[in-house]
Coordinates of C-alpha atoms in Angstrom, one line a residue:
M21 CA 162.4 73.2 102.3
R22 CA 161.9 69.5 102.0
F23 CA 164.2 66.6 103.0
R24 CA 164.1 62.9 102.5
H25 CA 164.7 60.9 105.6
P26 CA 166.6 57.7 105.3
D27 CA 163.4 55.8 105.9
G28 CA 161.9 57.4 102.8
S29 CA 159.5 59.9 104.5
T30 CA 159.5 63.6 103.9
V31 CA 160.6 66.1 106.6
H32 CA 159.6 69.7 106.1
L33 CA 161.6 72.7 107.3
A34 CA 160.1 76.2 107.5
Y35 CA 160.6 79.5 109.2
C36 CA 157.9 81.2 111.2
T37 CA 156.5 84.5 109.9
N38 CA 155.6 85.9 113.4
V39 CA 159.0 87.7 113.0
H40 CA 157.2 89.9 110.5
P41 CA 154.3 91.7 112.3
A42 CA 151.0 91.6 110.4
E43 CA 147.5 91.6 111.8
T44 CA 145.5 91.8 108.6
L45 CA 145.3 89.8 105.4
D46 CA 146.9 92.7 103.4
G47 CA 149.8 92.6 105.9
V48 CA 150.2 88.9 105.3
R49 CA 150.4 89.4 101.6
T50 CA 153.0 92.1 102.2
Q51 CA 155.1 89.7 104.3
L52 CA 155.1 87.2 101.4
R53 CA 156.3 89.9 99.0
D54 CA 158.8 91.8 101.1
H55 CA 160.2 89.1 103.3
C56 CA 159.4 85.4 102.5
E57 CA 160.1 85.4 98.8
P58 CA 163.4 87.3 99.2
V59 CA 164.5 84.7 101.8
R60 CA 163.8 82.0 99.3
K61 CA 165.8 83.7 96.6
R62 CA 168.8 84.1 99.0
L63 CA 168.7 80.4 99.6
G64 CA 168.6 79.7 95.9
R65 CA 165.7 77.4 96.3
D66 CA 162.6 77.0 94.0
R67 CA 160.5 76.3 97.1
L68 CA 160.6 77.5 100.7
G69 CA 158.4 76.5 103.6
I70 CA 156.9 79.1 105.9
G71 CA 155.3 78.6 109.2
L72 CA 152.5 81.1 108.7
W73 CA 151.2 83.2 111.5
L74 CA 147.6 84.3 110.9
A75 CA 146.4 86.8 113.5
R76 CA 142.7 86.9 114.4
D77 CA 141.7 89.5 111.9
A78 CA 143.6 87.9 109.0
A79 CA 142.2 84.5 109.8
R80 CA 138.6 85.8 110.0
S81 CA 139.0 87.6 106.6
L82 CA 140.0 84.2 105.0
I83 CA 137.2 82.3 106.8
N84 CA 134.6 84.8 105.7
D85 CA 135.7 84.9 102.1
P86 CA 136.7 81.6 100.6
S87 CA 137.8 83.4 97.4
Q88 CA 140.5 85.2 99.5
L89 CA 141.8 81.8 100.7
R90 CA 142.1 80.5 97.1
S91 CA 143.8 83.8 96.2
L92 CA 146.3 83.4 99.0
R93 CA 147.0 79.8 98.1
A94 CA 147.7 80.9 94.5
E95 CA 150.0 83.7 95.7
L96 CA 152.0 81.3 97.8
D97 CA 152.5 79.1 94.7
R98 CA 153.4 82.0 92.6
R99 CA 156.1 83.2 95.0
G100 CA 157.6 79.7 95.5
L101 CA 156.3 79.3 99.1
E102 CA 154.4 76.5 100.8
V103 CA 152.6 76.1 104.1
V104 CA 152.3 72.9 106.0
T105 CA 152.3 74.4 109.5
L106 CA 150.8 77.4 111.3
N107 CA 151.8 79.2 114.5
G108 CA 148.6 79.4 116.4
F109 CA 150.1 80.6 119.7
P110 CA 149.8 84.4 119.4
Y111 CA 146.2 85.5 118.8
E112 CA 146.7 89.2 118.0
G113 CA 148.9 92.1 118.9
F114 CA 152.2 90.2 118.5
G115 CA 153.8 93.2 116.8
A116 CA 152.7 95.6 119.5
D117 CA 155.3 97.7 121.4
E118 CA 154.6 95.7 124.5
V119 CA 153.4 92.1 124.3
K120 CA 154.5 90.5 127.5
Y121 CA 151.7 88.6 129.2
R122 CA 149.1 89.5 126.5
V123 CA 150.4 86.7 124.3
Y124 CA 148.7 84.1 126.6
K125 CA 145.2 85.4 126.0
P126 CA 142.8 84.1 125.1
D127 CA 143.7 80.8 126.8
W128 CA 142.1 77.4 126.5
T129 CA 139.5 78.2 129.0
D130 CA 138.1 80.9 126.7
P131 CA 135.8 79.8 123.9
E132 CA 137.5 82.2 121.5
R133 CA 140.7 80.1 121.6
L134 CA 138.8 77.1 120.5
A135 CA 137.0 79.1 117.8
H136 CA 140.2 80.6 116.5
T137 CA 142.1 77.3 116.4
T138 CA 139.2 75.6 114.6
D139 CA 139.4 78.4 112.0
L140 CA 143.1 77.9 111.6
A141 CA 142.7 74.2 111.1
R142 CA 140.1 74.8 108.3
L143 CA 142.4 77.4 106.7
L144 CA 145.4 75.1 106.8
A145 CA 143.5 72.3 105.2
G146 CA 142.9 74.7 102.3
L147 CA 146.5 76.0 102.1
L148 CA 148.3 72.6 102.2
P149 CA 150.2 71.7 98.9
D150 CA 148.3 69.2 96.7
D151 CA 150.8 66.5 97.5
V152 CA 150.7 67.0 101.3
T153 CA 148.0 65.5 103.5
E154 CA 149.1 66.4 106.9
G155 CA 149.3 69.9 108.5
T156 CA 150.2 71.0 112.0
I157 CA 149.4 74.0 114.3
S158 CA 151.3 74.9 117.4
T159 CA 149.3 76.5 120.2
L160 CA 149.3 78.0 123.7
P161 CA 150.1 75.4 126.4
I162 CA 146.7 75.7 127.9
A163 CA 147.2 79.0 129.9
W164 CA 149.5 81.2 131.9
R165 CA 149.9 79.6 135.3
T166 CA 148.0 82.4 137.2
P167 CA 145.1 82.5 137.8
F168 CA 144.7 79.1 136.1
D169 CA 146.5 77.1 138.8
T170 CA 144.1 78.4 141.5
D171 CA 140.9 78.0 139.4
A172 CA 139.2 74.7 140.1
E173 CA 137.1 74.9 136.9
A174 CA 139.9 75.9 134.5
A175 CA 141.3 72.4 134.0
G176 CA 137.9 71.1 133.1
L177 CA 137.2 73.9 130.7
A178 CA 140.5 73.4 128.9
H179 CA 140.0 69.6 128.7
T180 CA 136.6 70.1 127.2
A181 CA 137.8 72.6 124.7
L182 CA 140.7 70.3 123.5
T183 CA 138.4 67.3 123.3
T184 CA 135.9 69.3 121.2
L185 CA 138.8 70.4 119.0
A186 CA 139.8 66.8 118.4
E187 CA 136.3 65.9 117.3
R188 CA 136.3 68.9 114.9
L189 CA 139.7 67.8 113.5
D190 CA 138.3 64.3 112.9
A191 CA 135.3 65.8 111.0
L192 CA 137.6 68.1 109.0
A193 CA 139.8 65.1 108.0
E194 CA 136.7 63.2 106.8
L195 CA 135.5 66.2 104.8
T196 CA 138.8 67.3 103.2
G197 CA 141.1 64.3 103.3
K198 CA 143.6 66.5 105.2
S199 CA 144.8 65.5 108.6
I200 CA 145.5 68.5 110.9
R201 CA 147.2 68.0 114.2
I202 CA 147.7 70.4 117.1
G203 CA 150.7 70.7 119.3
L204 CA 150.6 72.3 122.8
E205 CA 153.9 74.3 123.1
P206 CA 155.3 74.1 126.7
E207 CA 156.7 77.4 127.8
P208 CA 158.2 78.6 131.1
G209 CA 155.6 80.2 133.3
C210 CA 152.6 78.5 131.8
T211 CA 150.5 75.8 133.4
V212 CA 152.3 73.4 131.0
E213 CA 155.8 74.7 131.5
T214 CA 157.8 71.6 130.5
T215 CA 157.3 68.5 128.3
A216 CA 156.8 66.5 131.5
D217 CA 153.9 68.8 132.5
A218 CA 152.3 68.1 129.1
I219 CA 151.9 64.4 129.6
A220 CA 149.0 64.3 132.1
P221 CA 146.7 66.7 130.2
L222 CA 147.5 65.2 126.8
T223 CA 147.0 61.7 128.1
A224 CA 143.6 62.8 129.5
V225 CA 142.6 64.1 126.1
G226 CA 143.9 60.9 124.6
H227 CA 143.6 61.8 120.9
P228 CA 146.3 61.4 118.3
R229 CA 145.5 64.7 116.7
I230 CA 146.3 66.6 120.0
G231 CA 150.0 66.3 120.8
I232 CA 153.0 68.5 121.6
C233 CA 155.1 71.1 119.9
I234 CA 158.7 71.0 121.2
D235 CA 160.3 74.4 121.2
T236 CA 164.0 73.9 121.9
C237 CA 164.5 77.4 123.4
H238 CA 161.8 76.6 125.9
L239 CA 163.2 73.1 126.5
A240 CA 166.6 74.6 127.2
T241 CA 165.3 77.5 129.4
S242 CA 163.7 74.9 131.7
F243 CA 167.0 72.9 131.7
E244 CA 165.2 69.8 130.3
D245 CA 167.4 67.0 129.0
P246 CA 166.3 66.4 125.4
G247 CA 166.8 62.6 125.6
T248 CA 164.8 62.3 128.8
A249 CA 162.1 64.6 127.5
V250 CA 161.6 62.8 124.1
D251 CA 161.8 59.3 125.7
A252 CA 159.1 60.2 128.2
L253 CA 156.8 61.5 125.5
R254 CA 157.3 58.3 123.5
T255 CA 156.7 56.1 126.5
A256 CA 153.5 58.0 127.2
G257 CA 152.4 57.8 123.6
I258 CA 152.3 61.6 123.1
P259 CA 152.8 62.5 119.4
V260 CA 155.3 65.3 118.6
A261 CA 153.3 67.3 116.1
K262 CA 156.1 69.7 115.3
A263 CA 159.3 71.1 116.6
Q264 CA 160.4 74.7 116.7
L265 CA 164.2 75.1 116.3
S266 CA 165.3 77.9 118.5
A267 CA 168.0 78.8 121.0
A268 CA 167.9 80.5 124.4
L269 CA 170.2 82.9 126.0
H270 CA 172.8 81.2 128.3
A271 CA 174.9 82.8 131.1
E272 CA 177.4 80.4 132.6
H273 CA 178.5 82.7 135.5
P274 CA 175.6 85.0 136.3
H275 CA 177.2 86.2 139.5
L276 CA 179.9 88.2 137.6
P277 CA 179.3 91.9 137.1
E278 CA 180.3 91.7 133.4
V279 CA 177.8 88.9 132.8
R280 CA 175.0 90.9 134.5
A281 CA 175.9 93.8 132.3
A282 CA 175.8 91.7 129.2
L283 CA 172.4 90.2 130.2
A284 CA 171.0 93.6 130.9
A285 CA 171.3 94.5 127.2
F286 CA 168.8 91.8 126.4
A287 CA 166.2 92.9 129.0
E288 CA 163.8 94.8 126.8
P289 CA 160.2 96.0 127.1
R290 CA 158.4 94.1 124.3
F291 CA 158.5 90.4 125.1
L292 CA 158.6 88.3 128.3
H293 CA 162.0 86.7 128.9
Q294 CA 161.4 84.1 131.6
T295 CA 164.7 83.3 133.3
R296 CA 165.6 80.0 135.0
T297 CA 168.4 78.4 137.0
S298 CA 168.7 74.7 138.1
T299 CA 169.5 74.3 141.8
A300 CA 169.7 71.3 144.2
A301 CA 166.2 72.2 145.3
G302 CA 164.8 72.2 141.8
L303 CA 164.2 74.8 139.1
R304 CA 164.0 78.4 140.2
G305 CA 163.0 81.4 138.1
T306 CA 161.5 84.7 137.4
D307 CA 158.9 85.8 134.9
D308 CA 161.2 88.2 133.2
L309 CA 165.0 88.8 132.7
A310 CA 164.8 92.3 134.2
A311 CA 163.4 90.8 137.5
A312 CA 166.3 88.3 137.6
L313 CA 168.8 91.1 137.4
T314 CA 167.4 93.1 140.3
G315 CA 169.0 92.1 143.6
R316 CA 169.0 88.5 144.9
V317 CA 165.7 87.3 143.4
L318 CA 167.3 84.4 141.6
P319 CA 170.2 82.3 142.9
D320 CA 173.3 83.0 140.8
G321 CA 175.6 80.2 141.8
A322 CA 174.7 78.2 138.7
P323 CA 174.1 79.1 135.1
W324 CA 171.0 81.1 134.0
R325 CA 169.0 80.7 130.9
A326 CA 166.6 83.2 129.5
H327 CA 163.7 82.8 127.1
F328 CA 165.1 85.0 124.4
H329 CA 165.1 83.4 120.9
V330 CA 168.6 84.3 119.8
P331 CA 169.6 83.8 116.1
L332 CA 170.7 80.3 115.5
H333 CA 173.8 81.1 113.5
A334 CA 174.9 84.1 115.6
P335 CA 175.2 83.4 119.4
P336 CA 175.8 86.5 121.6
A337 CA 179.4 87.5 122.2
P338 CA 181.1 86.3 125.4
P339 CA 180.5 86.2 128.3
L340 CA 177.1 85.0 127.0
T341 CA 176.3 82.2 124.6
S342 CA 173.3 80.3 123.3
T343 CA 171.8 76.9 123.9
L344 CA 172.3 75.7 120.3
P345 CA 173.8 72.4 121.6
V346 CA 170.3 71.6 123.1
L347 CA 168.7 72.2 119.7
Q348 CA 171.2 69.9 118.1
S349 CA 170.7 67.2 120.7
T350 CA 166.9 67.5 120.4
L351 CA 167.0 67.4 116.6
T352 CA 169.1 64.2 116.7
R353 CA 166.6 62.5 118.9
L354 CA 163.7 63.7 116.8
V355 CA 164.9 63.0 113.2
G356 CA 168.2 61.2 113.6
G357 CA 166.9 57.7 114.3
A358 CA 165.4 55.0 112.2
G359 CA 162.3 57.1 111.5
P360 CA 161.4 60.7 112.3
L361 CA 159.4 61.4 115.4
T362 CA 158.1 64.5 113.8
R363 CA 158.0 65.6 110.1
H364 CA 157.5 69.3 110.7
L365 CA 160.4 71.6 111.8
E366 CA 160.2 75.4 112.1
V367 CA 162.9 77.9 112.8
E368 CA 161.2 80.4 115.1
T369 CA 163.4 83.4 115.9
Y370 CA 160.9 86.2 116.3
T371 CA 163.1 88.5 118.5
W372 CA 165.3 89.9 115.7
Q373 CA 164.0 93.4 116.4
A374 CA 164.2 92.9 120.2
L375 CA 168.0 92.2 120.1
P376 CA 170.4 94.8 121.6
A377 CA 170.5 97.8 119.2
A378 CA 173.9 96.9 117.8
L379 CA 172.7 93.4 116.8
R380 CA 169.4 94.4 115.2
P381 CA 169.0 94.2 111.4
R382 CA 168.5 97.8 110.1
T383 CA 167.0 96.9 106.7
R384 CA 164.7 94.3 105.2
T385 CA 167.8 93.0 103.3
Q386 CA 169.7 92.4 106.5
L387 CA 166.8 90.6 108.1
A388 CA 166.4 88.4 105.1
D389 CA 170.1 87.6 105.1
G390 CA 169.8 86.6 108.8
I391 CA 166.8 84.4 108.4
A392 CA 168.4 82.7 105.4
A393 CA 171.6 82.1 107.5
E394 CA 169.4 80.5 110.2
L395 CA 167.7 78.2 107.7
T396 CA 171.1 77.3 106.2
L397 CA 172.4 76.2 109.6
A398 CA 169.3 74.1 110.2
R399 CA 169.6 72.6 106.8
D400 CA 173.2 71.6 107.5
L401 CA 172.3 70.0 110.8
L402 CA 169.6 67.9 109.0
V403 CA 172.1 66.9 106.2
D404 CA 174.6 65.9 108.9
L405 CA 172.0 63.6 110.3
G406 CA 171.6 61.8 107.0
L407 CA 168.6 63.6 105.5
K408 CA 168.8 64.6 101.9
E409 CA 167.6 68.0 100.8
L410 CA 165.0 67.8 98.0
P411 CA 164.6 70.3 95.1

């Protein structure tokens, strides 16, 4: 979906395909047929943007056989789909029964992360629509905090890898005329947990092709103020490559038994649901929601937020809610001004099948309806900010 900003520039809205598990190229093609095209048809649009997730095996198949890349690009066109952004955070196994900490490997100290991201940049340059010259890729925020934070060599290895990537992106732009930018995606528990944490390493790299991806679920989980976060990034000269529109789980009164019981329904074995609370002494948290619910590990005198991407249009029933207001505030700061601070927006609710059983979609049709409803909400927010949807 494309929108015209009042300043005349084009803003792209997509949804991320990591909600549809696929590790192989055949699996990606099945996603396009069974999920992405039906979502487009539900929206009644001739064209729909998707934030494509290409796992390691799928990416290597495309790199090793350029004819397959051309075929994929043709299939996207045929199904009314377009790709301007990739989700390069998960490497493989995102559809496994248990993902948890595995999603943070390989990190930016491992040469394989650099190799994979370089491949993704090359592929995205070949998938961009003819009238689009800029693509973006979101990626792991360097590493999970342990053992990175105690490894004296790790920061140097990650810096070197990101600097090398920037050089490769420059060369790719010169060769193809397509500018690909990377956004580190701050996430609770990682060495870059907040937007503030991202400023120092990105300033050290000091290259306009290496910026940040703001995930509004992660921003909210860490109790960051959107205005403060965006202003600090602008002051530091850190580009916002893309933004992921998502909402976290919010519990206003976590000390109440009924609230604990409601939260327990979201503690599931597949994904990590980092949980945070803001106290007078600073941010406190646990690596997973289940840990927060056991005993007195986390103070419960103030609201809790959990890293659980809840559907944008369907917040959980009371006594819980979502952090949709944080998304709205962030979106206003990013695209509601005189000019957009980012032109790539992506709805990323990958936890549909991790919802409590009564809330999960039971069929592909129900899932497509839900994703279309999320995109409709995002579209309405953009229109309310003065953007005009394009055909």
